[in-house]
PDB file of C-alpha atoms in Angstrom:
ATOM      1  CA  MET A 725     -13.373   0.146 -13.518  1.00  0.00           C
ATOM      2  CA  SER A 726     -12.976   0.852  -9.824  1.00  0.00           C
ATOM      3  CA  GLU A 727     -11.658   4.062  -8.320  1.00  0.00           C
ATOM      4  CA  ARG A 728      -8.383   2.306  -7.513  1.00  0.00           C
ATOM      5  CA  GLN A 729      -7.942   1.151 -11.111  1.00  0.00           C
ATOM      6  CA  ALA A 730      -8.770   4.645 -12.379  1.00  0.00           C
ATOM      7  CA  ARG A 731      -6.144   6.168 -10.081  1.00  0.00           C
ATOM      8  CA  TYR A 732      -3.553   3.690 -11.367  1.00  0.00           C
ATOM      9  CA  ALA A 733      -4.426   4.326 -15.034  1.00  0.00           C
ATOM     10  CA  LEU A 734      -4.277   8.085 -14.489  1.00  0.00           C
ATOM     11  CA  SER A 735      -0.900   7.891 -12.762  1.00  0.00           C
ATOM     12  CA  LYS A 736       0.526   6.011 -15.742  1.00  0.00           C
ATOM     13  CA  LEU A 737      -0.628   8.917 -17.935  1.00  0.00           C
ATOM     14  CA  GLY A 738       0.843  11.554 -15.590  1.00  0.00           C
ATOM     15  CA  TYR A 739      -2.408  12.570 -13.889  1.00  0.00           C
ATOM     16  CA  GLY A 740      -3.965  12.165 -10.468  1.00  0.00           C
ATOM     17  CA  LEU A 741      -7.479  11.903  -9.098  1.00  0.00           C
ATOM     18  CA  HIS A 742      -8.979  13.990  -6.312  1.00  0.00           C
ATOM     19  CA  LYS A 743     -12.215  12.982  -4.645  1.00  0.00           C
ATOM     20  CA  SER A 744     -14.358  15.654  -3.050  1.00  0.00           C
ATOM     21  CA  ARG A 745     -14.716  15.468   0.714  1.00  0.00           C
ATOM     22  CA  VAL A 746     -17.484  18.026   1.034  1.00  0.00           C
ATOM     23  CA  HIS A 747     -20.571  17.066   3.003  1.00  0.00           C
ATOM     24  CA  ASN A 748     -22.799  19.890   1.791  1.00  0.00           C
ATOM     25  CA  ILE A 749     -22.848  20.029  -2.002  1.00  0.00           C
ATOM     26  CA  HIS A 750     -22.823  23.571  -3.422  1.00  0.00           C
ATOM     27  CA  ALA A 751     -22.109  25.359  -6.710  1.00  0.00           C
ATOM     28  CA  ASP A 752     -18.312  25.199  -6.399  1.00  0.00           C
ATOM     29  CA  ASN A 753     -18.098  21.602  -5.226  1.00  0.00           C
ATOM     30  CA  LEU A 754     -20.535  19.042  -6.579  1.00  0.00           C
ATOM     31  CA  GLY A 755     -19.206  16.100  -4.591  1.00  0.00           C
ATOM     32  CA  GLY A 756     -17.554  14.080  -7.375  1.00  0.00           C
ATOM     33  CA  TYR A 757     -14.050  13.730  -8.801  1.00  0.00           C
ATOM     34  CA  SER A 758     -11.428  16.012 -10.293  1.00  0.00           C
ATOM     35  CA  ILE A 759      -8.436  15.085 -12.476  1.00  0.00           C
ATOM     36  CA  TYR A 760      -5.184  16.993 -12.058  1.00  0.00           C
ATOM     37  CA  ASP A 761      -1.738  17.044 -13.664  1.00  0.00           C
ATOM     38  CA  LEU A 762       0.830  15.406 -11.379  1.00  0.00           C
ATOM     39  CA  TYR A 763       3.730  17.589 -12.446  1.00  0.00           C
ATOM     40  CA  GLY A 764       2.095  20.995 -12.761  1.00  0.00           C
ATOM     41  CA  ASN A 765      -0.470  20.329 -10.014  1.00  0.00           C
ATOM     42  CA  TYR A 766      -3.320  21.977 -11.935  1.00  0.00           C
ATOM     43  CA  VAL A 767      -6.811  20.714 -12.684  1.00  0.00           C
ATOM     44  CA  VAL A 768      -7.352  19.379 -16.201  1.00  0.00           C
ATOM     45  CA  ALA A 769     -10.952  18.148 -15.795  1.00  0.00           C
ATOM     46  CA  GLY A 770     -13.665  18.500 -13.182  1.00  0.00           C
ATOM     47  CA  SER A 771     -12.670  21.794 -11.584  1.00  0.00           C
ATOM     48  CA  ARG A 772     -15.963  21.804  -9.647  1.00  0.00           C
ATOM     49  CA  PHE A 773     -15.683  18.102  -8.730  1.00  0.00           C
ATOM     50  CA  GLU A 774     -18.499  17.358 -11.177  1.00  0.00           C
ATOM     51  CA  LEU A 775     -17.018  14.166 -12.655  1.00  0.00           C
ATOM     52  CA  THR A 776     -18.437  10.738 -11.864  1.00  0.00           C
ATOM     53  CA  ILE A 777     -16.236   7.644 -11.943  1.00  0.00           C
ATOM     54  CA  ASP A 778     -17.741   6.843 -15.367  1.00  0.00           C
ATOM     55  CA  ASP A 779     -16.686  10.288 -16.617  1.00  0.00           C
ATOM     56  CA  VAL A 780     -13.166   9.607 -15.344  1.00  0.00           C
ATOM     57  CA  VAL A 781     -13.067   6.246 -17.152  1.00  0.00           C
ATOM     58  CA  ASP A 782     -14.229   7.932 -20.383  1.00  0.00           C
ATOM     59  CA  TRP A 783     -11.581  10.632 -19.957  1.00  0.00           C
ATOM     60  CA  ILE A 784      -8.887   7.974 -19.563  1.00  0.00           C
ATOM     61  CA  ALA A 785     -10.153   6.085 -22.639  1.00  0.00           C
ATOM     62  CA  GLU A 786      -9.911   9.252 -24.747  1.00  0.00           C
ATOM     63  CA  ARG A 787      -6.247   9.672 -23.834  1.00  0.00           C
ATOM     64  CA  SER A 788      -5.119   6.058 -23.993  1.00  0.00           C
TER      65      SER A 788
END
């Protein structure tokens, strides 16, 4: 599943996907993805941007 497909699948479930834009990886931002609730605008997974696209796909599969 591509990033675009993951974003679409998440939006159908009421979630969004943030991609880290950091250039220097550090403890608070590991350079991956984060999933957030569209309506409450809070992070539900990957608060440190530690998710890979495969982790995001697995997260979607658990909720579908």
